Coordinates of C-alpha atoms in Angstrom, one line a residue:
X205 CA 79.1 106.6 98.8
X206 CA 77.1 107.4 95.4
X207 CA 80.4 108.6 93.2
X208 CA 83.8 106.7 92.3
X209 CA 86.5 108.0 95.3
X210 CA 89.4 109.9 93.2
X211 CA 91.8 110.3 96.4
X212 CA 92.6 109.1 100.0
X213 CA 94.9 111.4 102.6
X214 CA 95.7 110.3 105.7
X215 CA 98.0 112.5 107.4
X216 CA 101.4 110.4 109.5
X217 CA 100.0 109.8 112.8
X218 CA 96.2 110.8 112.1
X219 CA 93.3 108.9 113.1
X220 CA 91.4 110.9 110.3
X221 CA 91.2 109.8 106.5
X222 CA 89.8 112.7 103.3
X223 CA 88.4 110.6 101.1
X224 CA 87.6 113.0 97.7
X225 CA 84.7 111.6 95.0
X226 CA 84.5 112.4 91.6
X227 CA 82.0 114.8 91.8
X228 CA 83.8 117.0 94.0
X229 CA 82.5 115.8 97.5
X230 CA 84.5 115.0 100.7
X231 CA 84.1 113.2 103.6
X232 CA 86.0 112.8 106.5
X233 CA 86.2 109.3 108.0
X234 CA 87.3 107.8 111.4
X235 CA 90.0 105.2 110.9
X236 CA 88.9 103.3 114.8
X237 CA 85.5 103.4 114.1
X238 CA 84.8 103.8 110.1
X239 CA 82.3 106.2 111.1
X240 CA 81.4 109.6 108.5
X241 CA 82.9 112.4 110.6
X242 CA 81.4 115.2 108.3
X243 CA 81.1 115.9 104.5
X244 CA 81.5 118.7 102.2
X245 CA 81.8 119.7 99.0
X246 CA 84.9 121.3 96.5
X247 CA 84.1 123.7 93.9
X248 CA 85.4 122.4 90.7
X249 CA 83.3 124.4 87.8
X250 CA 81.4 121.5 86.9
X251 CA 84.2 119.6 85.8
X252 CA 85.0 116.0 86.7
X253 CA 87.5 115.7 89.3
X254 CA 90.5 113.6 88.6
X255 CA 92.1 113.4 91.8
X256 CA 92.9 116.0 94.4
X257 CA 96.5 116.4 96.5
X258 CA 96.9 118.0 99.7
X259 CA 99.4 119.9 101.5
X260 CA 99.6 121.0 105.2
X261 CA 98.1 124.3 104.2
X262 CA 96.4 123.9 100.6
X263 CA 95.0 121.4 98.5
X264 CA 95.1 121.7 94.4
X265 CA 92.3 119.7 92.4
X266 CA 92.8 118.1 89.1
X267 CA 90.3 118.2 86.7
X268 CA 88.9 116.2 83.3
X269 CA 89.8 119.6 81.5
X270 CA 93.4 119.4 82.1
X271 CA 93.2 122.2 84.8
X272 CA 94.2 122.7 88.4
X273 CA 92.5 124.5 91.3
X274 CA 95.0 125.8 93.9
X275 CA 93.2 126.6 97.5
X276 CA 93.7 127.1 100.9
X277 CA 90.7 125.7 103.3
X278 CA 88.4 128.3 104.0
X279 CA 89.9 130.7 101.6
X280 CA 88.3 129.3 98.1
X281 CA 87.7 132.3 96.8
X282 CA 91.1 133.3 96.3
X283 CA 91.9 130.0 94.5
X284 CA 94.1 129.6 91.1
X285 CA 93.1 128.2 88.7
X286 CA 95.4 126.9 85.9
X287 CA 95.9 125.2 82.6
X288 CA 98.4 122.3 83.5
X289 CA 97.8 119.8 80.6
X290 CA 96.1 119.7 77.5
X291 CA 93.9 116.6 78.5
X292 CA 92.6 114.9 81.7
X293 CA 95.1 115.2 84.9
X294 CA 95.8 111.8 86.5
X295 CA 97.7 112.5 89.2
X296 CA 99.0 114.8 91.3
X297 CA 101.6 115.5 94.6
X298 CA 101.3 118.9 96.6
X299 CA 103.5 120.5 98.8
X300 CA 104.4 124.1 100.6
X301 CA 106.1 125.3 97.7
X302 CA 106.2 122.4 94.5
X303 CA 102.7 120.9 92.8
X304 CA 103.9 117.8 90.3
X305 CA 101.2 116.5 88.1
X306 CA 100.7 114.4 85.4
X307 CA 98.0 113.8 82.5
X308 CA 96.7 112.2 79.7
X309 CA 99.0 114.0 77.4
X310 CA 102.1 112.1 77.9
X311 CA 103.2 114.7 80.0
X312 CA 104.7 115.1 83.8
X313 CA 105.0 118.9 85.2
X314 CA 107.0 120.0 88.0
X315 CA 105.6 123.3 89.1
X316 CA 107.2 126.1 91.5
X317 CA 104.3 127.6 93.8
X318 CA 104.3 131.7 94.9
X319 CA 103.3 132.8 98.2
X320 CA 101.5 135.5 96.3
X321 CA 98.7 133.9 94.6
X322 CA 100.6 134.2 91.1
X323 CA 100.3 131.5 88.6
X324 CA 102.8 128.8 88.9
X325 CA 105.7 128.1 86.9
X326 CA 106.7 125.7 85.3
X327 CA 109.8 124.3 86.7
X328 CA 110.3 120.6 84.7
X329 CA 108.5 119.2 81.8
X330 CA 108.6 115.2 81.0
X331 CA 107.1 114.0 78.0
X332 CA 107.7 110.8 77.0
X333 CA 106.0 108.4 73.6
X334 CA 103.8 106.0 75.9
X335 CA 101.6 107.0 79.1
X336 CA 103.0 108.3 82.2
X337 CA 100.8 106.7 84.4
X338 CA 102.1 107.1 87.7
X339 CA 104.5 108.7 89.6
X340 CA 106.1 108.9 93.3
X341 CA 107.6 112.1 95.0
X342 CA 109.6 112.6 98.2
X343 CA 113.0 114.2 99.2
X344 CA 113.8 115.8 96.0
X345 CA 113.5 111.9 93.9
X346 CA 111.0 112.1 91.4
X347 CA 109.9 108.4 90.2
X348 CA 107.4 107.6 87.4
X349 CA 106.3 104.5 85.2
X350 CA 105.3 104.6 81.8
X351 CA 103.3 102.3 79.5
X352 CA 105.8 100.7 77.6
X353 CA 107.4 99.4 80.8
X354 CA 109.9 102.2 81.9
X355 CA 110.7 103.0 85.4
X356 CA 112.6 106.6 85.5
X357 CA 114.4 108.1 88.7
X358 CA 115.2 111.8 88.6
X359 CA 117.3 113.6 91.1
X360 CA 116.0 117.7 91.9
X361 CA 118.5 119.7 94.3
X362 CA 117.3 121.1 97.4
X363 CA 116.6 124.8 95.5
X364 CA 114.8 122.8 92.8
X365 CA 115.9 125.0 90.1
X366 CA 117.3 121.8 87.7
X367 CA 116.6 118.0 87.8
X368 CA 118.8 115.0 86.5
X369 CA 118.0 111.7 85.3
X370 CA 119.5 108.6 87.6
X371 CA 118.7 105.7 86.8
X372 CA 116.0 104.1 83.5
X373 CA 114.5 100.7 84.5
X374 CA 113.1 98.7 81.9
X375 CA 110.8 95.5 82.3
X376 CA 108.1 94.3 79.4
X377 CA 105.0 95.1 81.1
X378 CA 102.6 98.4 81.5
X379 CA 103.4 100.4 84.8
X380 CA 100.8 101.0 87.4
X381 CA 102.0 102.3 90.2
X382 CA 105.7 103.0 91.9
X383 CA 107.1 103.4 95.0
X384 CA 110.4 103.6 96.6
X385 CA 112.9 104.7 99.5
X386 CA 116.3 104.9 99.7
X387 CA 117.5 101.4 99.1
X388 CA 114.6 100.2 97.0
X389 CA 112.6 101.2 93.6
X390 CA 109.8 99.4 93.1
X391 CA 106.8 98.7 90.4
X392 CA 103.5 97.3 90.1
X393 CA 103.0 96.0 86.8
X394 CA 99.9 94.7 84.2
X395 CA 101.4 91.0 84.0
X396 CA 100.6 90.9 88.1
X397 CA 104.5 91.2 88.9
X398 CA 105.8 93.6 91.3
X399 CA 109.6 94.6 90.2
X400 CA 112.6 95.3 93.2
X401 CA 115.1 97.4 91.8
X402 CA 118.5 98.6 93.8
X403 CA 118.4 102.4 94.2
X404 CA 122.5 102.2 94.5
X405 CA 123.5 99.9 91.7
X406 CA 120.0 99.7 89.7
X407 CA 119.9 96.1 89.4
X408 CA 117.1 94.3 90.2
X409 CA 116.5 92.8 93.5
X410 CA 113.2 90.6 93.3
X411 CA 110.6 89.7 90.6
X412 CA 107.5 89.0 92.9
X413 CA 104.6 87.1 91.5
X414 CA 101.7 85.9 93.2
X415 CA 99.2 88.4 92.1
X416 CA 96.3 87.5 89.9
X417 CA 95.2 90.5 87.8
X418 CA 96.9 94.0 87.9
X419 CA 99.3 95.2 90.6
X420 CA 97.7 98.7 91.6
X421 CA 99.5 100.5 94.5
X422 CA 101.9 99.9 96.5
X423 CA 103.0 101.1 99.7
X424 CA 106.7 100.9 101.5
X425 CA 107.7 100.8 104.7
X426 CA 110.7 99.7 106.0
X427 CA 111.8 96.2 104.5
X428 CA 108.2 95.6 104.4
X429 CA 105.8 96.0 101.2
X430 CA 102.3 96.2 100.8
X431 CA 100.6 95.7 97.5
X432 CA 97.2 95.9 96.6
X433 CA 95.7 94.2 93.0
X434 CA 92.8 92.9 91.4
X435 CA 91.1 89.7 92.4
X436 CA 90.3 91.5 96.0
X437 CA 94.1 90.7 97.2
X438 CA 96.8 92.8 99.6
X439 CA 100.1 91.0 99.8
X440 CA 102.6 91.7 102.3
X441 CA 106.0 91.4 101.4
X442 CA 109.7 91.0 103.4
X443 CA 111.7 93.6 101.1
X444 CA 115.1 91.4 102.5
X445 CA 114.0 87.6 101.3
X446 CA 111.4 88.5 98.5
X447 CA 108.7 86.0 100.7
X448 CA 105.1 86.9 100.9
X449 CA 104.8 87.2 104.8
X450 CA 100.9 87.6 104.2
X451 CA 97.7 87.4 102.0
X452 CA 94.7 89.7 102.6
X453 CA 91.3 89.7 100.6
X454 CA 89.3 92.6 100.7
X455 CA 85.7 93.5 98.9
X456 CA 85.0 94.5 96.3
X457 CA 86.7 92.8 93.7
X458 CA 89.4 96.5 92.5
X459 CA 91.0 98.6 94.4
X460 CA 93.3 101.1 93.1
X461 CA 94.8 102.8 96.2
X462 CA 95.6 101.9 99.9
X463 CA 97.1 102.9 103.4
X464 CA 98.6 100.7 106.3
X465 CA 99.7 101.3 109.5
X466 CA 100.6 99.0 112.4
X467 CA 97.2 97.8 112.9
X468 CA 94.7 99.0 110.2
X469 CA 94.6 98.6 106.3
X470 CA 92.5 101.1 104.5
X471 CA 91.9 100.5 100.3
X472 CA 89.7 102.0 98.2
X473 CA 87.7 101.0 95.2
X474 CA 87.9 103.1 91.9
X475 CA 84.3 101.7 91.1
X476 CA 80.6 103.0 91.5
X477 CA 79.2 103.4 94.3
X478 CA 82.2 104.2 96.2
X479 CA 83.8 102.1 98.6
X480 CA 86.4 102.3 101.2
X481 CA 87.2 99.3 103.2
X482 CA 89.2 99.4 106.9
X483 CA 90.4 95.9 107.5
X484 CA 92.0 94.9 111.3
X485 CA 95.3 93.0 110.6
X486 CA 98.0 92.0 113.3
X487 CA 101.3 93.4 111.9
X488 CA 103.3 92.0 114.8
X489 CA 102.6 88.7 113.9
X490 CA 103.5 89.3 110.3
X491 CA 106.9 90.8 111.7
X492 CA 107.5 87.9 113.8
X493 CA 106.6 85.9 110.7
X494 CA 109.3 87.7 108.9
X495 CA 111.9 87.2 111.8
X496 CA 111.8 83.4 112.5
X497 CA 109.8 81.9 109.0
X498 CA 108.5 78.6 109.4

């Protein structure tokens, strides 16, 4: 593809990835086959994309300006469009009724959505001295990492109308990425160490190393982890013993996001041109791996 990809969504059981580029294109690709289903293209003013977040009914873009475009597929016209941060927006998470994003200013926004097209309010706002870079959502748990090395869990009630800090994490490297479930928190970091933390107690579980470069993204599921990292490598990791069941090597050389299911591993490059990469990988052997290690 000619421009940098900005987002991947895969929805749970589809065989159907979004891919979303910088310059406001979209194509949908088939996971079997890595064929180009069809392309189109998002209206963004002329303005850079930053990333894009979808919903089961809407999608919201976020843009260089520190602005957001809410819209509904097929229905662009009646978009919002909002000031969310007062420089670039990094990332974002979309649902029915919540948008959460974060910027270049130090700053992460919870935002309440109308079923009216009114503007959004502004529910929660984070600000901390070094970057937010990255953040996880899910069942009312907010995670994010900062650049000074911080790992912050919140806690939002059902009715979202007040959120409470948990639990602070503190390691002595940059975050990039986060993930977690109920049992586990954990963090990609610059020094190519990946961070366990126990949700309950918050004590750390693991310090995994193997890496070479920056840990990027992870992904959770179950006691397995998958990260992803410069140098071209995916590791696969058993959550229970800390051992890396698995080494993968993918092209080219950075990726900076990535999917897996039981059978396919999909990562995408943040570099120009654009590239997404569908490796075949037998996860039943890893799990067998993982049951009776050599």
């Amino acid at each position: 593809f000619d421009d940098p990809v900005v987002t991947l969504n895969i929805k749970t059981g589809s065989q159907i990835l979004t891919a979303v580029f910088s310059r406001g294109a979209v194509a949908l690709i088939s996971i079997a086959d890595s064929s180009c289903i069809s392309k189109h293209h998002l209206s963004a003013g002329g303005h850079q994309v930053e990333c894009v977040a979808f919903s089961d009914s809407a999608f919201a873009c976020g843009l260089g300006n520190g602005e957001v475009i809410l819209s509904v597929p097929g229905a662009e016209d009646a978009s919002i469009n909002f000031k969310a941060h007062d420089d670039e927006i990094k990332n974002l998470y979309l649902e029915s009724s919540l948008l959460i994003t974060n910027g270049w200013d130090k700053h992460l926004n919870v935002w309440q959505l109308s079923d009216h097209q009114e503007q959004p309010t502004c529910l929660l706002s984070l600000s901390a001295q070094a970057d937010i870079d990255c953040f996880s959502y899910h069942d009312d748990y907010l995670v994010y990492g900062t650049s000074a090395g911080n790992v912050f869990v919140w806690k939002g009630p059902s009715h979202r109308s007040a959120f409470t800090g948990l639990f602070e994490f503190q390691y002595s490297a940059e975050v990039y990425c986060v993930a977690f479930d109920f049992q586990n928190v954990v963090a990609g970091y610059s020094n190519s160490e990946i961070a366990v933390w126990d949700m309950v107690t918050g004590e750390m579980s693991y310090l995994l190393s193997g890496h070479i470069g920056i840990v990027r993204c992870l992904q959770l599921d179950g006691r397995r982890l998958i990260s992803g990292g410069d140098r071209r490598q995916v590791r696969v990791w058993d959550l229970k013993t800390g051992e890396c069941l698995c080494l993968l090597h993918r092209h080219p050389t950075l990726l900076n996001q990535l999917w897996a299911n039981e059978s396919r591993l999909v990562t995408v490059s943040p570099d120009w041109p654009g590239t997404i990469t569908v490796l075949c990988y037998d996860n039943h052997h890893i799990q067998k791996k993982s049951s009776h290690p050599a």
